[in-house]
């Protein structure tokens, strides 16, 4: 209890500090809150052990009868921020046989997300779920943080919350590691350059984030076609490069040229596709007219300039 009061006093002092002066205090606050939570749990276990005569602070020497399991085989190991994670299931199984426990009272479980260091990670979705006949279906779940910037892979953790008698009888579940990337990566990953057009925003191109999108818009470049029209030689290109780069950016002239060339390729391929469609329509119309004219011509000697065989051979040459 003395240790808890001392830690609470330290926490109050940290709250009074200015986070703008020392960003490291915020991390200290999070670690302190985790230590406080663990200390409170150990105090509750100690009080319960004293009242029941069972020492619950020592490691358990026998396996638990039941355990919570994620349906890991059908869960994605790579996902994106602010996108609904595919629906998944949580099972309550028997430890010895692995069978789903379908009989008994309904169990409430808590759902949480932690990183590789065991720290809590913010998410959007249900935090308390109900297991009915040993199964709970989780939907409308979203990750809000990037795993690369928040302690590595993310893990989903589920524990029994109610009834209290089953809290210490059911082993908590842990999912496989999930790599969370930016939502913009999802859009780029799902669309190839051949599917893009010059009318779309430059932000859809790989390597152009929100910051560069705003800088390009300030120069009047908003679409892929606008970027494709940028001059890539002489002083004009150097002025354009200086207008969108900064002292802290990693942009180089080579990267910028590569992006402009990709934009030109997208516009050129789209234009070529339209031209090919026009040519195909012309050939189809000509073929229809030829076939209609052949229907009214009587069969004549092969080799005659008006015979169907001669006209067909000439049509093949024209098509080639």
PDB file of C-alpha atoms in Angstrom:
ATOM      1  CA  UNK A   1       0.000   0.000   0.000  1.00  0.00           C
ATOM      2  CA  UNK A   2       2.878   2.374   0.728  1.00  0.00           C
ATOM      3  CA  UNK A   3       4.335   1.580  -2.688  1.00  0.00           C
ATOM      4  CA  UNK A   4       0.977   2.264  -4.315  1.00  0.00           C
ATOM      5  CA  UNK A   5       0.601   5.641  -2.576  1.00  0.00           C
ATOM      6  CA  UNK A   6       4.120   6.590  -3.630  1.00  0.00           C
ATOM      7  CA  UNK A   7       3.406   5.677  -7.253  1.00  0.00           C
ATOM      8  CA  UNK A   8       0.107   7.588  -7.204  1.00  0.00           C
ATOM      9  CA  UNK A   9       1.913  10.659  -5.877  1.00  0.00           C
ATOM     10  CA  UNK A  10       4.464  10.349  -8.685  1.00  0.00           C
ATOM     11  CA  UNK A  11       1.633  10.045 -11.201  1.00  0.00           C
ATOM     12  CA  UNK A  12       0.018  13.254  -9.891  1.00  0.00           C
ATOM     13  CA  UNK A  13       3.320  15.097 -10.243  1.00  0.00           C
ATOM     14  CA  UNK A  14       3.645  13.903 -13.841  1.00  0.00           C
ATOM     15  CA  UNK A  15       0.166  15.152 -14.686  1.00  0.00           C
ATOM     16  CA  UNK A  16       1.154  18.667 -13.592  1.00  0.00           C
ATOM     17  CA  UNK A  17       4.147  18.709 -15.950  1.00  0.00           C
ATOM     18  CA  UNK A  18       4.060  20.196 -19.442  1.00  0.00           C
ATOM     19  CA  UNK A  19       4.128  17.426 -22.047  1.00  0.00           C
ATOM     20  CA  UNK A  20       5.376  19.875 -24.632  1.00  0.00           C
ATOM     21  CA  UNK A  21       8.610  20.366 -22.683  1.00  0.00           C
ATOM     22  CA  UNK A  22       9.380  16.699 -22.290  1.00  0.00           C
ATOM     23  CA  UNK A  23       7.629  14.172 -24.541  1.00  0.00           C
ATOM     24  CA  UNK A  24       9.295  11.298 -22.697  1.00  0.00           C
ATOM     25  CA  UNK A  25       7.084  11.906 -19.666  1.00  0.00           C
ATOM     26  CA  UNK A  26       4.089  10.638 -21.604  1.00  0.00           C
ATOM     27  CA  UNK A  27       5.757   7.256 -22.052  1.00  0.00           C
ATOM     28  CA  UNK A  28       6.635   7.215 -18.351  1.00  0.00           C
ATOM     29  CA  UNK A  29       2.986   7.879 -17.530  1.00  0.00           C
ATOM     30  CA  UNK A  30       1.825   4.912 -19.619  1.00  0.00           C
ATOM     31  CA  UNK A  31       4.356   2.581 -17.981  1.00  0.00           C
ATOM     32  CA  UNK A  32       3.366   3.848 -14.562  1.00  0.00           C
ATOM     33  CA  UNK A  33      -0.314   3.176 -15.261  1.00  0.00           C
ATOM     34  CA  UNK A  34       0.503  -0.391 -16.320  1.00  0.00           C
ATOM     35  CA  UNK A  35       2.492  -0.938 -13.139  1.00  0.00           C
ATOM     36  CA  UNK A  36      -0.376   0.472 -11.065  1.00  0.00           C
ATOM     37  CA  UNK A  37      -2.854  -1.878 -12.734  1.00  0.00           C
ATOM     38  CA  UNK A  38      -0.598  -4.888 -12.135  1.00  0.00           C
ATOM     39  CA  UNK A  39      -0.078  -3.848  -8.510  1.00  0.00           C
ATOM     40  CA  UNK A  40      -3.818  -3.529  -7.915  1.00  0.00           C
ATOM     41  CA  UNK A  41      -4.405  -6.979  -9.413  1.00  0.00           C
ATOM     42  CA  UNK A  42      -1.745  -8.508  -7.168  1.00  0.00           C
ATOM     43  CA  UNK A  43      -3.291  -6.787  -4.134  1.00  0.00           C
ATOM     44  CA  UNK A  44      -6.721  -8.208  -5.014  1.00  0.00           C
ATOM     45  CA  UNK A  45      -5.206 -11.667  -5.445  1.00  0.00           C
ATOM     46  CA  UNK A  46      -3.443 -11.365  -2.095  1.00  0.00           C
ATOM     47  CA  UNK A  47      -6.678 -10.386  -0.330  1.00  0.00           C
ATOM     48  CA  UNK A  48      -8.529 -13.260  -2.024  1.00  0.00           C
ATOM     49  CA  UNK A  49      -5.766 -15.718  -1.104  1.00  0.00           C
ATOM     50  CA  UNK A  50      -5.881 -14.601   2.524  1.00  0.00           C
ATOM     51  CA  UNK A  51      -9.645 -15.079   2.689  1.00  0.00           C
ATOM     52  CA  UNK A  52      -9.653 -18.476   0.948  1.00  0.00           C
ATOM     53  CA  UNK A  53      -6.363 -19.832   2.277  1.00  0.00           C
ATOM     54  CA  UNK A  54      -5.006 -20.426  -1.250  1.00  0.00           C
ATOM     55  CA  UNK A  55      -1.799 -18.765  -2.353  1.00  0.00           C
ATOM     56  CA  UNK A  56      -2.688 -17.448  -5.838  1.00  0.00           C
ATOM     57  CA  UNK A  57       0.510 -15.419  -6.197  1.00  0.00           C
ATOM     58  CA  UNK A  58       2.558 -18.539  -6.874  1.00  0.00           C
ATOM     59  CA  UNK A  59       2.633 -19.955 -10.398  1.00  0.00           C
ATOM     60  CA  UNK A  60      -0.159 -22.395 -11.189  1.00  0.00           C
ATOM     61  CA  UNK A  61       1.144 -25.973 -11.141  1.00  0.00           C
ATOM     62  CA  UNK A  62      -1.798 -27.558 -12.941  1.00  0.00           C
ATOM     63  CA  UNK A  63      -3.329 -26.802 -16.378  1.00  0.00           C
ATOM     64  CA  UNK A  64      -6.562 -24.864 -16.588  1.00  0.00           C
ATOM     65  CA  UNK A  65      -9.675 -26.747 -17.635  1.00  0.00           C
ATOM     66  CA  UNK A  66     -10.687 -24.292 -20.365  1.00  0.00           C
ATOM     67  CA  UNK A  67      -9.011 -21.782 -22.648  1.00  0.00           C
ATOM     68  CA  UNK A  68      -9.982 -19.056 -25.101  1.00  0.00           C
ATOM     69  CA  UNK A  69      -8.802 -19.416 -28.699  1.00  0.00           C
ATOM     70  CA  UNK A  70      -8.882 -17.159 -31.739  1.00  0.00           C
ATOM     71  CA  UNK A  71      -9.789 -18.581 -35.131  1.00  0.00           C
ATOM     72  CA  UNK A  72      -6.242 -17.803 -36.278  1.00  0.00           C
ATOM     73  CA  UNK A  73      -6.423 -19.860 -39.490  1.00  0.00           C
ATOM     74  CA  UNK A  74      -9.072 -17.521 -40.913  1.00  0.00           C
ATOM     75  CA  UNK A  75      -7.623 -14.255 -39.551  1.00  0.00           C
ATOM     76  CA  UNK A  76      -5.591 -11.816 -41.633  1.00  0.00           C
ATOM     77  CA  UNK A  77      -1.989 -11.298 -40.523  1.00  0.00           C
ATOM     78  CA  UNK A  78      -1.641  -8.082 -42.551  1.00  0.00           C
ATOM     79  CA  UNK A  79      -4.246  -5.334 -42.444  1.00  0.00           C
ATOM     80  CA  UNK A  80      -4.705  -1.565 -42.734  1.00  0.00           C
ATOM     81  CA  UNK A  81      -5.715   1.303 -40.461  1.00  0.00           C
ATOM     82  CA  UNK A  82      -9.289   2.616 -40.398  1.00  0.00           C
ATOM     83  CA  UNK A  83     -10.588  -0.365 -42.355  1.00  0.00           C
ATOM     84  CA  UNK A  84     -12.970  -2.872 -40.812  1.00  0.00           C
ATOM     85  CA  UNK A  85     -10.999  -5.976 -39.922  1.00  0.00           C
ATOM     86  CA  UNK A  86     -12.583  -9.146 -41.395  1.00  0.00           C
ATOM     87  CA  UNK A  87     -15.041 -10.818 -39.055  1.00  0.00           C
ATOM     88  CA  UNK A  88     -13.405 -13.437 -36.828  1.00  0.00           C
ATOM     89  CA  UNK A  89     -14.433 -15.838 -34.066  1.00  0.00           C
ATOM     90  CA  UNK A  90     -13.333 -16.544 -30.502  1.00  0.00           C
ATOM     91  CA  UNK A  91     -13.909 -20.020 -29.050  1.00  0.00           C
ATOM     92  CA  UNK A  92     -14.064 -21.382 -25.513  1.00  0.00           C
ATOM     93  CA  UNK A  93     -12.463 -24.831 -25.657  1.00  0.00           C
ATOM     94  CA  UNK A  94     -11.563 -27.621 -23.288  1.00  0.00           C
ATOM     95  CA  UNK A  95      -7.835 -27.703 -22.613  1.00  0.00           C
ATOM     96  CA  UNK A  96      -7.439 -31.473 -22.830  1.00  0.00           C
ATOM     97  CA  UNK A  97      -9.624 -32.293 -25.856  1.00  0.00           C
ATOM     98  CA  UNK A  98      -9.863 -28.970 -27.717  1.00  0.00           C
ATOM     99  CA  UNK A  99     -13.646 -29.306 -28.027  1.00  0.00           C
ATOM    100  CA  UNK A 100     -15.805 -26.175 -27.936  1.00  0.00           C
ATOM    101  CA  UNK A 101     -17.665 -25.782 -24.635  1.00  0.00           C
ATOM    102  CA  UNK A 102     -21.299 -25.431 -25.714  1.00  0.00           C
ATOM    103  CA  UNK A 103     -23.005 -26.102 -22.384  1.00  0.00           C
ATOM    104  CA  UNK A 104     -23.144 -23.978 -19.248  1.00  0.00           C
ATOM    105  CA  UNK A 105     -23.690 -20.304 -18.480  1.00  0.00           C
ATOM    106  CA  UNK A 106     -22.930 -17.495 -20.916  1.00  0.00           C
ATOM    107  CA  UNK A 107     -19.500 -15.961 -20.433  1.00  0.00           C
ATOM    108  CA  UNK A 108     -18.496 -12.327 -20.979  1.00  0.00           C
ATOM    109  CA  UNK A 109     -14.984 -11.719 -22.282  1.00  0.00           C
ATOM    110  CA  UNK A 110     -12.901  -8.581 -22.698  1.00  0.00           C
ATOM    111  CA  UNK A 111     -11.011  -7.819 -25.910  1.00  0.00           C
ATOM    112  CA  UNK A 112      -7.798  -5.812 -26.048  1.00  0.00           C
ATOM    113  CA  UNK A 113      -4.863  -5.076 -28.393  1.00  0.00           C
ATOM    114  CA  UNK A 114      -1.219  -4.992 -27.274  1.00  0.00           C
ATOM    115  CA  UNK A 115       2.133  -4.626 -29.025  1.00  0.00           C
ATOM    116  CA  UNK A 116       5.197  -6.829 -28.714  1.00  0.00           C
ATOM    117  CA  UNK A 117       6.136  -5.109 -25.438  1.00  0.00           C
ATOM    118  CA  UNK A 118       2.721  -5.859 -23.936  1.00  0.00           C
ATOM    119  CA  UNK A 119       1.583  -2.218 -24.024  1.00  0.00           C
ATOM    120  CA  UNK A 120      -2.020  -1.339 -24.774  1.00  0.00           C
ATOM    121  CA  UNK A 121      -2.781  -0.083 -28.307  1.00  0.00           C
ATOM    122  CA  UNK A 122      -5.849   1.980 -29.159  1.00  0.00           C
ATOM    123  CA  UNK A 123      -8.478   0.419 -31.415  1.00  0.00           C
ATOM    124  CA  UNK A 124     -12.115   0.847 -32.389  1.00  0.00           C
ATOM    125  CA  UNK A 125     -14.624  -1.867 -31.780  1.00  0.00           C
ATOM    126  CA  UNK A 126     -16.293  -3.927 -29.066  1.00  0.00           C
ATOM    127  CA  UNK A 127     -14.337  -4.231 -25.844  1.00  0.00           C
ATOM    128  CA  UNK A 128     -16.721  -6.633 -24.077  1.00  0.00           C
ATOM    129  CA  UNK A 129     -18.206  -9.634 -25.887  1.00  0.00           C
ATOM    130  CA  UNK A 130     -20.631 -12.401 -24.978  1.00  0.00           C
ATOM    131  CA  UNK A 131     -19.780 -16.030 -25.629  1.00  0.00           C
ATOM    132  CA  UNK A 132     -22.909 -17.928 -26.604  1.00  0.00           C
ATOM    133  CA  UNK A 133     -22.553 -21.697 -26.681  1.00  0.00           C
ATOM    134  CA  UNK A 134     -18.793 -21.281 -26.632  1.00  0.00           C
ATOM    135  CA  UNK A 135     -18.487 -18.964 -29.653  1.00  0.00           C
ATOM    136  CA  UNK A 136     -18.328 -15.192 -30.074  1.00  0.00           C
ATOM    137  CA  UNK A 137     -18.344 -13.485 -33.502  1.00  0.00           C
ATOM    138  CA  UNK A 138     -16.412 -10.203 -33.631  1.00  0.00           C
ATOM    139  CA  UNK A 139     -17.171  -7.591 -36.297  1.00  0.00           C
ATOM    140  CA  UNK A 140     -16.822  -3.813 -36.789  1.00  0.00           C
ATOM    141  CA  UNK A 141     -13.269  -3.969 -35.444  1.00  0.00           C
ATOM    142  CA  UNK A 142     -10.707  -1.391 -36.639  1.00  0.00           C
ATOM    143  CA  UNK A 143      -7.039  -0.745 -35.934  1.00  0.00           C
ATOM    144  CA  UNK A 144      -6.127   2.939 -35.601  1.00  0.00           C
ATOM    145  CA  UNK A 145      -2.321   2.799 -35.232  1.00  0.00           C
ATOM    146  CA  UNK A 146       0.540   1.668 -37.447  1.00  0.00           C
ATOM    147  CA  UNK A 147       2.345  -1.356 -36.054  1.00  0.00           C
ATOM    148  CA  UNK A 148       5.719  -0.144 -37.371  1.00  0.00           C
ATOM    149  CA  UNK A 149       5.498   3.006 -35.214  1.00  0.00           C
ATOM    150  CA  UNK A 150       3.931   1.439 -32.114  1.00  0.00           C
ATOM    151  CA  UNK A 151       6.112  -1.399 -30.931  1.00  0.00           C
ATOM    152  CA  UNK A 152       6.080  -3.895 -33.786  1.00  0.00           C
ATOM    153  CA  UNK A 153       3.325  -6.448 -34.429  1.00  0.00           C
ATOM    154  CA  UNK A 154      -0.069  -6.187 -32.744  1.00  0.00           C
ATOM    155  CA  UNK A 155      -1.737  -9.021 -30.824  1.00  0.00           C
ATOM    156  CA  UNK A 156      -5.390  -9.427 -29.888  1.00  0.00           C
ATOM    157  CA  UNK A 157      -5.924 -10.531 -26.284  1.00  0.00           C
ATOM    158  CA  UNK A 158      -9.163 -11.937 -24.862  1.00  0.00           C
ATOM    159  CA  UNK A 159      -9.871 -12.694 -21.186  1.00  0.00           C
ATOM    160  CA  UNK A 160     -12.901 -13.782 -19.177  1.00  0.00           C
ATOM    161  CA  UNK A 161     -14.580 -10.797 -17.522  1.00  0.00           C
ATOM    162  CA  UNK A 162     -17.726 -12.432 -16.061  1.00  0.00           C
ATOM    163  CA  UNK A 163     -18.710 -14.460 -14.092  1.00  0.00           C
ATOM    164  CA  UNK A 164     -15.959 -13.854 -11.499  1.00  0.00           C
ATOM    165  CA  UNK A 165     -15.833 -17.550 -10.604  1.00  0.00           C
ATOM    166  CA  UNK A 166     -14.511 -18.378 -14.091  1.00  0.00           C
ATOM    167  CA  UNK A 167     -11.859 -15.631 -14.280  1.00  0.00           C
ATOM    168  CA  UNK A 168      -9.204 -17.874 -12.755  1.00  0.00           C
ATOM    169  CA  UNK A 169     -10.482 -21.031 -14.431  1.00  0.00           C
ATOM    170  CA  UNK A 170     -10.123 -20.023 -18.084  1.00  0.00           C
ATOM    171  CA  UNK A 171      -6.798 -19.336 -19.785  1.00  0.00           C
ATOM    172  CA  UNK A 172      -6.691 -16.119 -21.796  1.00  0.00           C
ATOM    173  CA  UNK A 173      -6.315 -16.219 -25.579  1.00  0.00           C
ATOM    174  CA  UNK A 174      -3.779 -14.523 -27.802  1.00  0.00           C
ATOM    175  CA  UNK A 175      -3.950 -14.166 -31.579  1.00  0.00           C
ATOM    176  CA  UNK A 176      -1.114 -14.373 -34.064  1.00  0.00           C
ATOM    177  CA  UNK A 177       0.845 -11.193 -34.746  1.00  0.00           C
ATOM    178  CA  UNK A 178      -0.879  -8.723 -37.089  1.00  0.00           C
ATOM    179  CA  UNK A 179       1.044  -6.196 -39.178  1.00  0.00           C
ATOM    180  CA  UNK A 180      -0.912  -2.951 -39.584  1.00  0.00           C
ATOM    181  CA  UNK A 181      -0.088  -0.631 -42.486  1.00  0.00           C
ATOM    182  CA  UNK A 182      -1.536   2.665 -43.682  1.00  0.00           C
ATOM    183  CA  UNK A 183      -4.982   2.688 -45.266  1.00  0.00           C
ATOM    184  CA  UNK A 184      -3.447   4.377 -48.312  1.00  0.00           C
ATOM    185  CA  UNK A 185      -1.277   1.305 -48.847  1.00  0.00           C
ATOM    186  CA  UNK A 186      -4.481  -0.732 -49.163  1.00  0.00           C
ATOM    187  CA  UNK A 187      -5.701   1.432 -52.054  1.00  0.00           C
ATOM    188  CA  UNK A 188      -2.358   1.307 -53.872  1.00  0.00           C
ATOM    189  CA  UNK A 189      -1.961  -2.417 -53.238  1.00  0.00           C
ATOM    190  CA  UNK A 190      -5.383  -3.162 -54.741  1.00  0.00           C
ATOM    191  CA  UNK A 191      -4.940  -1.036 -57.893  1.00  0.00           C
ATOM    192  CA  UNK A 192      -2.296  -1.457 -60.554  1.00  0.00           C
ATOM    193  CA  UNK A 193      -1.045   1.360 -62.777  1.00  0.00           C
ATOM    194  CA  UNK A 194      -2.929  -0.165 -65.709  1.00  0.00           C
ATOM    195  CA  UNK A 195      -6.191   0.488 -63.845  1.00  0.00           C
ATOM    196  CA  UNK A 196      -5.469   4.172 -63.186  1.00  0.00           C
ATOM    197  CA  UNK A 197      -6.382   7.092 -65.405  1.00  0.00           C
ATOM    198  CA  UNK A 198      -5.075  10.620 -65.861  1.00  0.00           C
ATOM    199  CA  UNK A 199      -8.169  12.153 -64.249  1.00  0.00           C
ATOM    200  CA  UNK A 200      -7.414  10.655 -60.817  1.00  0.00           C
ATOM    201  CA  UNK A 201      -5.616  12.465 -58.013  1.00  0.00           C
ATOM    202  CA  UNK A 202      -1.826  12.328 -57.749  1.00  0.00           C
ATOM    203  CA  UNK A 203      -2.228  11.080 -54.159  1.00  0.00           C
ATOM    204  CA  UNK A 204      -3.029   7.603 -55.526  1.00  0.00           C
ATOM    205  CA  UNK A 205       0.532   7.230 -56.850  1.00  0.00           C
ATOM    206  CA  UNK A 206       3.113   5.395 -54.787  1.00  0.00           C
ATOM    207  CA  UNK A 207       5.429   7.737 -52.905  1.00  0.00           C
ATOM    208  CA  UNK A 208       3.103  10.758 -52.832  1.00  0.00           C
ATOM    209  CA  UNK A 209       1.618  11.363 -49.397  1.00  0.00           C
ATOM    210  CA  UNK A 210      -0.551  14.123 -48.024  1.00  0.00           C
ATOM    211  CA  UNK A 211       2.337  16.571 -47.653  1.00  0.00           C
ATOM    212  CA  UNK A 212       3.520  16.252 -51.257  1.00  0.00           C
ATOM    213  CA  UNK A 213      -0.081  16.265 -52.489  1.00  0.00           C
ATOM    214  CA  UNK A 214      -0.583  19.679 -50.881  1.00  0.00           C
ATOM    215  CA  UNK A 215       2.705  20.997 -52.318  1.00  0.00           C
ATOM    216  CA  UNK A 216       1.823  19.793 -55.819  1.00  0.00           C
ATOM    217  CA  UNK A 217      -1.651  21.319 -55.523  1.00  0.00           C
ATOM    218  CA  UNK A 218      -0.036  24.652 -54.647  1.00  0.00           C
ATOM    219  CA  UNK A 219       1.767  24.436 -58.024  1.00  0.00           C
ATOM    220  CA  UNK A 220      -1.477  23.665 -59.852  1.00  0.00           C
ATOM    221  CA  UNK A 221      -0.848  19.921 -60.176  1.00  0.00           C
ATOM    222  CA  UNK A 222      -3.799  17.922 -58.873  1.00  0.00           C
ATOM    223  CA  UNK A 223      -4.265  15.012 -61.279  1.00  0.00           C
ATOM    224  CA  UNK A 224      -1.988  12.397 -62.824  1.00  0.00           C
ATOM    225  CA  UNK A 225      -2.377  14.102 -66.205  1.00  0.00           C
ATOM    226  CA  UNK A 226      -1.162  17.393 -64.684  1.00  0.00           C
ATOM    227  CA  UNK A 227       1.931  15.649 -63.335  1.00  0.00           C
ATOM    228  CA  UNK A 228       2.580  13.978 -66.705  1.00  0.00           C
ATOM    229  CA  UNK A 229       2.716  17.383 -68.379  1.00  0.00           C
ATOM    230  CA  UNK A 230       5.603  18.595 -66.186  1.00  0.00           C
ATOM    231  CA  UNK A 231       8.810  19.385 -68.081  1.00  0.00           C
ATOM    232  CA  UNK A 232      11.654  17.005 -67.166  1.00  0.00           C
ATOM    233  CA  UNK A 233      14.578  18.947 -68.617  1.00  0.00           C
ATOM    234  CA  UNK A 234      16.323  22.265 -68.173  1.00  0.00           C
ATOM    235  CA  UNK A 235      15.881  24.988 -65.596  1.00  0.00           C
ATOM    236  CA  UNK A 236      12.095  24.562 -65.554  1.00  0.00           C
ATOM    237  CA  UNK A 237      12.406  21.110 -63.994  1.00  0.00           C
ATOM    238  CA  UNK A 238      14.918  22.341 -61.401  1.00  0.00           C
ATOM    239  CA  UNK A 239      12.565  25.169 -60.403  1.00  0.00           C
ATOM    240  CA  UNK A 240       9.703  22.703 -60.090  1.00  0.00           C
ATOM    241  CA  UNK A 241      11.834  20.394 -57.938  1.00  0.00           C
ATOM    242  CA  UNK A 242      12.820  23.221 -55.586  1.00  0.00           C
ATOM    243  CA  UNK A 243       9.208  24.358 -55.261  1.00  0.00           C
ATOM    244  CA  UNK A 244       7.983  21.045 -53.831  1.00  0.00           C
ATOM    245  CA  UNK A 245      11.061  19.895 -51.880  1.00  0.00           C
ATOM    246  CA  UNK A 246      12.325  21.040 -48.501  1.00  0.00           C
ATOM    247  CA  UNK A 247      15.519  20.812 -46.479  1.00  0.00           C
ATOM    248  CA  UNK A 248      14.171  17.887 -44.430  1.00  0.00           C
ATOM    249  CA  UNK A 249      12.564  15.908 -47.252  1.00  0.00           C
ATOM    250  CA  UNK A 250      14.105  12.792 -48.794  1.00  0.00           C
ATOM    251  CA  UNK A 251      12.901  13.698 -52.285  1.00  0.00           C
ATOM    252  CA  UNK A 252      15.561  13.611 -55.002  1.00  0.00           C
ATOM    253  CA  UNK A 253      15.480  14.587 -58.653  1.00  0.00           C
ATOM    254  CA  UNK A 254      15.695  10.900 -59.572  1.00  0.00           C
ATOM    255  CA  UNK A 255      12.614  10.018 -57.516  1.00  0.00           C
ATOM    256  CA  UNK A 256      10.702  12.945 -58.967  1.00  0.00           C
ATOM    257  CA  UNK A 257      11.623  11.980 -62.531  1.00  0.00           C
ATOM    258  CA  UNK A 258      10.552   8.399 -61.895  1.00  0.00           C
ATOM    259  CA  UNK A 259       7.151   9.581 -60.598  1.00  0.00           C
ATOM    260  CA  UNK A 260       6.633  11.864 -63.607  1.00  0.00           C
ATOM    261  CA  UNK A 261       7.532   9.035 -66.001  1.00  0.00           C
ATOM    262  CA  UNK A 262       5.027   6.741 -64.259  1.00  0.00           C
ATOM    263  CA  UNK A 263       2.325   9.393 -64.678  1.00  0.00           C
ATOM    264  CA  UNK A 264       3.154   9.697 -68.382  1.00  0.00           C
ATOM    265  CA  UNK A 265       3.003   5.934 -68.804  1.00  0.00           C
ATOM    266  CA  UNK A 266      -0.460   5.819 -67.186  1.00  0.00           C
ATOM    267  CA  UNK A 267      -1.770   8.571 -69.474  1.00  0.00           C
ATOM    268  CA  UNK A 268      -0.138   7.018 -72.567  1.00  0.00           C
ATOM    269  CA  UNK A 269      -1.502   3.519 -71.875  1.00  0.00           C
ATOM    270  CA  UNK A 270      -4.989   4.876 -71.302  1.00  0.00           C
ATOM    271  CA  UNK A 271      -4.863   6.836 -74.562  1.00  0.00           C
ATOM    272  CA  UNK A 272      -3.544   3.807 -76.463  1.00  0.00           C
ATOM    273  CA  UNK A 273      -6.391   1.684 -75.093  1.00  0.00           C
ATOM    274  CA  UNK A 274      -8.955   4.168 -76.430  1.00  0.00           C
ATOM    275  CA  UNK A 275      -7.252   4.199 -79.863  1.00  0.00           C
ATOM    276  CA  UNK A 276      -7.247   0.393 -79.991  1.00  0.00           C
ATOM    277  CA  UNK A 277     -10.951   0.332 -79.149  1.00  0.00           C
ATOM    278  CA  UNK A 278     -11.707   2.786 -81.985  1.00  0.00           C
ATOM    279  CA  UNK A 279      -9.733   0.677 -84.507  1.00  0.00           C
ATOM    280  CA  UNK A 280     -11.492  -2.494 -83.356  1.00  0.00           C
ATOM    281  CA  UNK A 281     -14.885  -0.860 -83.854  1.00  0.00           C
ATOM    282  CA  UNK A 282     -13.903   0.215 -87.393  1.00  0.00           C
ATOM    283  CA  UNK A 283     -12.833  -3.342 -88.324  1.00  0.00           C
ATOM    284  CA  UNK A 284     -16.019  -4.803 -86.892  1.00  0.00           C
ATOM    285  CA  UNK A 285     -18.189  -2.352 -88.857  1.00  0.00           C
ATOM    286  CA  UNK A 286     -16.276  -3.116 -92.076  1.00  0.00           C
ATOM    287  CA  UNK A 287     -16.613  -6.864 -91.503  1.00  0.00           C
ATOM    288  CA  UNK A 288     -20.376  -6.535 -91.038  1.00  0.00           C
ATOM    289  CA  UNK A 289     -20.707  -4.577 -94.292  1.00  0.00           C
ATOM    290  CA  UNK A 290     -18.615  -7.163 -96.154  1.00  0.00           C
ATOM    291  CA  UNK A 291     -20.701 -10.072 -94.875  1.00  0.00           C
ATOM    292  CA  UNK A 292     -23.961  -8.293 -95.775  1.00  0.00           C
ATOM    293  CA  UNK A 293     -22.696  -7.677 -99.329  1.00  0.00           C
ATOM    294  CA  UNK A 294     -21.629 -11.331 -99.718  1.00  0.00           C
ATOM    295  CA  UNK A 295     -25.116 -12.540 -98.882  1.00  0.00           C
ATOM    296  CA  UNK A 296     -26.470 -10.984-102.100  1.00  0.00           C
ATOM    297  CA  UNK A 297     -23.756 -12.293-104.449  1.00  0.00           C
ATOM    298  CA  UNK A 298     -24.276 -15.568-106.309  1.00  0.00           C
ATOM    299  CA  UNK A 299     -21.561 -18.189-106.285  1.00  0.00           C
ATOM    300  CA  UNK A 300     -19.235 -17.643-109.252  1.00  0.00           C
ATOM    301  CA  UNK A 301     -16.020 -19.094-110.527  1.00  0.00           C
ATOM    302  CA  UNK A 302     -13.152 -19.138-108.055  1.00  0.00           C
ATOM    303  CA  UNK A 303     -10.639 -16.461-108.940  1.00  0.00           C
ATOM    304  CA  UNK A 304     -13.210 -14.020-110.291  1.00  0.00           C
ATOM    305  CA  UNK A 305     -12.931 -10.566-108.853  1.00  0.00           C
ATOM    306  CA  UNK A 306     -16.586 -10.713-107.754  1.00  0.00           C
ATOM    307  CA  UNK A 307     -16.622 -14.248-106.285  1.00  0.00           C
ATOM    308  CA  UNK A 308     -17.174 -14.672-102.525  1.00  0.00           C
ATOM    309  CA  UNK A 309     -13.875 -16.542-102.158  1.00  0.00           C
ATOM    310  CA  UNK A 310     -11.970 -13.671-103.773  1.00  0.00           C
ATOM    311  CA  UNK A 311     -13.689 -11.056-101.629  1.00  0.00           C
ATOM    312  CA  UNK A 312     -12.994 -13.051 -98.466  1.00  0.00           C
ATOM    313  CA  UNK A 313      -9.299 -13.364 -99.348  1.00  0.00           C
ATOM    314  CA  UNK A 314      -9.130  -9.615 -99.926  1.00  0.00           C
ATOM    315  CA  UNK A 315     -10.861  -9.032 -96.601  1.00  0.00           C
ATOM    316  CA  UNK A 316      -8.236 -11.118 -94.806  1.00  0.00           C
ATOM    317  CA  UNK A 317      -5.483  -9.073 -96.405  1.00  0.00           C
ATOM    318  CA  UNK A 318      -7.161  -5.827 -95.370  1.00  0.00           C
ATOM    319  CA  UNK A 319      -7.562  -7.122 -91.821  1.00  0.00           C
ATOM    320  CA  UNK A 320      -3.856  -7.992 -91.601  1.00  0.00           C
TER     321      UNK A 320
END
